Amino acid sequence: MIAAGQAADGLLAVSQAMRHDMAVLGLPEAGIRVHHTGVDLDRFGARDRAAAKAAYGVAGPLVVSLGALIPRKGHDIVVSAMASLPAATLLIAGEGPARAALTAQIATLGLTDRVRLLGSVRHDDLPALLGAADVMALASASEGLANAWVEALACGTPIVITGAGGAAEVVTERAFGRITERSASAFAEAIGDVLANPPSAQDVRRGAERFTWAANTAALYDHLAGLVSARR
């Protein structure tokens, strides 16, 4: 893989953090262009949060977490954080080998009435789920620049995430959420802070407006056109 990258005319990274990591591996940093993900701002948008919550049988504060049920995503950390957030409900969308362990953890902590594993959720259904949430929390050990971060912001939902990957390139204003340590206590504190000081959905959505499909398409075309032109 490294040999192929070194021979390539150009490379793409989804964040500045990934660009740095690629360079550390020995890929030519000058040839790596940062190409941020795009989000469909028409599909992912703010909605009536109370009505969206009601569809999931939730009335109070709602935290949502998205991603495969694998250790790297840190769902267990967010589950543990819920023990310190007694008024909140957590819905986890995703499937994977950690389901049994998470199910046991939820039972051990006595959270079966407030933490639910939704299993796989269709991408078409994510706007409704994210639009229902007061916070989207993801305790990843590593990421590039997660689509879930940007999709949540587009829905007007602030995010609480670790400093993994391009986190600092997404959470550039307090309205967009919090970057915190990868521990249950840190996540409980950060989620509680957002719930106690909720930003407006309009302010949160501004965080996604830098990641449009139009900008994504234009940047990719410019990158590829430049590579073709250099070969002529």
Short mmCIF file of C-alpha atoms in Angstrom, two decimals:
data_model
loop_
_atom_site.label_atom_id
_atom_site.label_comp_id
_atom_site.label_asym_id
_atom_site.label_seq_id
_atom_site.Cartn_x
_atom_site.Cartn_y
_atom_site.Cartn_z
CA MET A 1 0.00 0.00 0.00
CA ILE A 2 2.78 2.42 0.89
CA ALA A 3 4.60 1.63 -2.34
CA ALA A 4 1.42 2.34 -4.33
CA GLY A 5 0.93 5.61 -2.47
CA GLN A 6 4.51 6.68 -3.10
CA ALA A 7 4.05 5.99 -6.82
CA ALA A 8 0.69 7.80 -7.08
CA ASP A 9 0.37 11.16 -8.81
CA GLY A 10 -1.90 12.38 -6.04
CA LEU A 11 -3.50 11.22 -2.79
CA LEU A 12 -6.58 12.25 -0.82
CA ALA A 13 -7.09 12.45 2.94
CA VAL A 14 -10.43 13.18 4.62
CA SER A 15 -8.83 15.41 7.28
CA GLN A 16 -5.63 17.26 8.11
CA ALA A 17 -5.05 14.70 10.85
CA MET A 18 -5.19 11.86 8.31
CA ARG A 19 -2.87 13.77 5.99
CA HIS A 20 -0.34 13.95 8.81
CA ASP A 21 -0.74 10.24 9.58
CA MET A 22 -0.21 9.36 5.92
CA ALA A 23 2.96 11.43 5.84
CA VAL A 24 4.25 9.67 8.97
CA LEU A 25 3.79 6.37 7.14
CA GLY A 26 6.15 7.61 4.46
CA LEU A 27 3.76 8.96 1.83
CA PRO A 28 4.78 12.23 0.14
CA GLU A 29 2.99 14.96 2.14
CA ALA A 30 3.22 17.49 -0.69
CA GLY A 31 1.07 15.20 -2.86
CA ILE A 32 -1.67 14.65 -0.27
CA ARG A 33 -4.73 16.84 -0.60
CA VAL A 34 -7.34 17.15 2.15
CA HIS A 35 -10.77 16.32 0.76
CA HIS A 36 -13.53 16.66 3.34
CA THR A 37 -16.63 14.50 3.30
CA GLY A 38 -19.92 15.90 2.02
CA VAL A 39 -23.40 15.83 3.53
CA ASP A 40 -26.80 16.12 1.86
CA LEU A 41 -28.16 19.25 3.52
CA ASP A 42 -31.58 18.69 1.95
CA ARG A 43 -31.95 15.22 3.47
CA PHE A 44 -30.29 15.95 6.81
CA GLY A 45 -32.00 18.90 8.45
CA ALA A 46 -33.53 20.12 11.70
CA ARG A 47 -37.08 19.05 12.53
CA ASP A 48 -39.60 19.21 15.35
CA ARG A 49 -37.47 17.51 18.00
CA ALA A 50 -40.30 16.68 20.39
CA ALA A 51 -42.29 14.98 17.63
CA ALA A 52 -39.20 13.15 16.39
CA LYS A 53 -38.50 11.89 19.94
CA ALA A 54 -42.09 10.73 20.34
CA ALA A 55 -41.63 8.39 17.35
CA TYR A 56 -38.99 6.58 19.45
CA GLY A 57 -41.06 6.66 22.63
CA VAL A 58 -38.82 9.27 24.27
CA ALA A 59 -39.96 12.42 26.03
CA GLY A 60 -36.89 13.69 27.91
CA PRO A 61 -33.27 14.39 26.92
CA LEU A 62 -32.08 12.06 24.17
CA VAL A 63 -28.53 11.04 23.32
CA VAL A 64 -27.86 9.10 20.12
CA SER A 65 -24.73 7.18 19.13
CA LEU A 66 -24.05 5.82 15.65
CA GLY A 67 -21.62 3.23 14.37
CA ALA A 68 -20.68 -0.42 14.24
CA LEU A 69 -20.77 -2.21 17.59
CA ILE A 70 -17.01 -2.66 17.83
CA PRO A 71 -14.59 -1.61 20.59
CA ARG A 72 -13.03 1.16 18.49
CA LYS A 73 -16.32 3.09 18.44
CA GLY A 74 -16.45 3.25 22.24
CA HIS A 75 -20.16 2.67 22.71
CA ASP A 76 -19.39 1.12 26.10
CA ILE A 77 -17.97 4.46 27.23
CA VAL A 78 -21.14 6.32 26.31
CA VAL A 79 -23.25 3.61 27.99
CA SER A 80 -21.23 4.03 31.20
CA ALA A 81 -21.65 7.80 30.98
CA MET A 82 -25.42 7.35 31.06
CA ALA A 83 -25.20 6.16 34.67
CA SER A 84 -24.37 9.78 35.57
CA LEU A 85 -27.15 11.23 33.40
CA PRO A 86 -30.28 9.83 35.08
CA ALA A 87 -32.77 11.95 33.13
CA ALA A 88 -31.46 11.00 29.67
CA THR A 89 -32.15 8.17 27.23
CA LEU A 90 -29.50 6.69 24.92
CA LEU A 91 -30.28 5.08 21.56
CA ILE A 92 -27.42 3.28 19.78
CA ALA A 93 -27.76 2.63 16.05
CA GLY A 94 -25.45 -0.04 14.68
CA GLU A 95 -24.69 -3.72 14.67
CA GLY A 96 -21.58 -5.76 15.35
CA PRO A 97 -19.73 -8.29 17.50
CA ALA A 98 -19.85 -6.16 20.67
CA ARG A 99 -23.66 -6.41 20.92
CA ALA A 100 -23.64 -9.15 23.56
CA ALA A 101 -21.10 -7.32 25.71
CA LEU A 102 -23.06 -4.07 25.46
CA THR A 103 -26.32 -5.83 26.29
CA ALA A 104 -24.70 -7.30 29.41
CA GLN A 105 -23.20 -3.94 30.39
CA ILE A 106 -26.56 -2.20 30.06
CA ALA A 107 -28.18 -4.82 32.29
CA THR A 108 -25.38 -4.71 34.87
CA LEU A 109 -25.65 -0.93 35.17
CA GLY A 110 -29.43 -1.14 35.50
CA LEU A 111 -29.97 0.94 32.37
CA THR A 112 -32.34 -1.29 30.41
CA ASP A 113 -35.12 1.29 30.70
CA ARG A 114 -32.94 4.12 29.34
CA VAL A 115 -30.45 2.57 26.90
CA ARG A 116 -31.58 0.78 23.75
CA LEU A 117 -29.66 -0.96 20.98
CA LEU A 118 -31.56 -0.26 17.77
CA GLY A 119 -29.54 -2.58 15.56
CA SER A 120 -28.80 -1.55 11.99
CA VAL A 121 -30.66 1.58 10.92
CA ARG A 122 -31.15 2.40 7.25
CA HIS A 123 -29.30 5.51 6.09
CA ASP A 124 -32.63 6.94 4.95
CA ASP A 125 -33.85 6.73 8.56
CA LEU A 126 -30.84 8.48 10.10
CA PRO A 127 -32.13 12.05 9.60
CA ALA A 128 -35.17 11.27 11.77
CA LEU A 129 -33.02 9.65 14.46
CA LEU A 130 -30.42 12.40 14.51
CA GLY A 131 -33.11 15.06 14.36
CA ALA A 132 -34.69 13.59 17.49
CA ALA A 133 -31.46 13.74 19.51
CA ASP A 134 -30.35 16.53 21.80
CA VAL A 135 -26.77 15.24 21.54
CA MET A 136 -24.96 12.80 19.25
CA ALA A 137 -22.13 11.18 21.23
CA LEU A 138 -19.38 9.00 19.78
CA ALA A 139 -16.35 7.92 21.82
CA SER A 140 -14.18 6.68 18.94
CA ALA A 141 -10.59 5.66 19.49
CA SER A 142 -9.81 6.59 15.88
CA GLU A 143 -11.61 8.22 12.95
CA GLY A 144 -10.80 10.01 9.74
CA LEU A 145 -13.63 12.51 9.66
CA ALA A 146 -16.81 10.66 10.55
CA ASN A 147 -19.89 11.17 8.39
CA ALA A 148 -21.99 10.81 11.56
CA TRP A 149 -20.43 13.96 13.01
CA VAL A 150 -21.37 16.10 10.05
CA GLU A 151 -24.79 14.49 9.54
CA ALA A 152 -25.67 15.25 13.16
CA LEU A 153 -24.65 18.89 12.80
CA ALA A 154 -26.74 19.17 9.63
CA CYS A 155 -29.74 18.03 11.71
CA GLY A 156 -29.06 20.79 14.25
CA THR A 157 -27.77 18.26 16.80
CA PRO A 158 -24.53 19.12 18.64
CA ILE A 159 -21.91 16.41 19.01
CA VAL A 160 -19.75 15.16 21.87
CA ILE A 161 -16.71 13.32 20.51
CA THR A 162 -13.12 12.44 21.26
CA GLY A 163 -10.23 14.27 19.64
CA ALA A 164 -9.82 11.44 17.12
CA GLY A 165 -8.91 12.23 13.53
CA GLY A 166 -10.42 15.41 12.17
CA ALA A 167 -12.51 16.23 15.26
CA ALA A 168 -10.88 19.64 15.69
CA GLU A 169 -11.67 20.45 12.05
CA VAL A 170 -15.38 19.87 12.72
CA VAL A 171 -15.98 21.18 16.25
CA THR A 172 -14.59 24.65 15.60
CA GLU A 173 -17.23 26.51 17.64
CA ARG A 174 -18.82 25.76 21.01
CA ALA A 175 -22.27 25.65 19.39
CA PHE A 176 -21.18 22.59 17.42
CA GLY A 177 -20.47 20.51 20.53
CA ARG A 178 -17.56 19.38 22.67
CA ILE A 179 -14.31 17.46 22.17
CA THR A 180 -13.47 15.55 25.32
CA GLU A 181 -11.34 12.78 26.78
CA ARG A 182 -12.22 9.16 26.01
CA SER A 183 -13.64 8.26 29.41
CA ALA A 184 -17.13 7.77 30.83
CA SER A 185 -16.74 10.63 33.31
CA ALA A 186 -15.56 13.06 30.64
CA PHE A 187 -18.39 12.10 28.30
CA ALA A 188 -20.97 12.41 31.10
CA GLU A 189 -19.68 15.89 31.92
CA ALA A 190 -19.60 17.05 28.30
CA ILE A 191 -23.03 15.63 27.44
CA GLY A 192 -24.47 17.15 30.62
CA ASP A 193 -22.98 20.52 29.71
CA VAL A 194 -24.57 20.48 26.25
CA LEU A 195 -27.93 19.39 27.66
CA ALA A 196 -27.79 22.20 30.22
CA ASN A 197 -26.73 24.80 27.64
CA PRO A 198 -28.36 23.75 24.36
CA PRO A 199 -27.42 25.81 21.30
CA SER A 200 -30.02 26.64 18.69
CA ALA A 201 -30.46 24.16 15.85
CA GLN A 202 -29.66 26.94 13.39
CA ASP A 203 -26.32 27.66 15.05
CA VAL A 204 -25.44 23.96 15.11
CA ARG A 205 -26.34 23.48 11.45
CA ARG A 206 -23.77 26.12 10.47
CA GLY A 207 -21.16 23.54 11.40
CA ALA A 208 -22.28 21.32 8.52
CA GLU A 209 -22.58 24.03 5.90
CA ARG A 210 -18.85 23.76 5.17
CA PHE A 211 -19.30 20.12 4.11
CA THR A 212 -21.75 20.30 1.22
CA TRP A 213 -21.86 17.82 -1.65
CA ALA A 214 -21.34 20.74 -4.02
CA ALA A 215 -18.08 21.69 -2.31
CA ASN A 216 -17.05 18.04 -2.16
CA THR A 217 -17.72 17.56 -5.89
CA ALA A 218 -15.94 20.76 -6.91
CA ALA A 219 -12.86 19.93 -4.85
CA LEU A 220 -12.65 16.39 -6.21
CA TYR A 221 -13.04 17.58 -9.81
CA ASP A 222 -10.34 20.20 -9.28
CA HIS A 223 -7.99 17.60 -7.81
CA LEU A 224 -8.50 15.06 -10.61
CA ALA A 225 -8.37 17.69 -13.35
CA GLY A 226 -5.07 18.91 -11.98
CA LEU A 227 -3.60 15.41 -12.04
CA VAL A 228 -4.76 14.85 -15.63
CA SER A 229 -3.40 18.22 -16.72
CA ALA A 230 -0.03 17.50 -15.15
CA ARG A 231 0.21 14.28 -17.19
CA ARG A 232 -0.45 15.96 -20.52
#
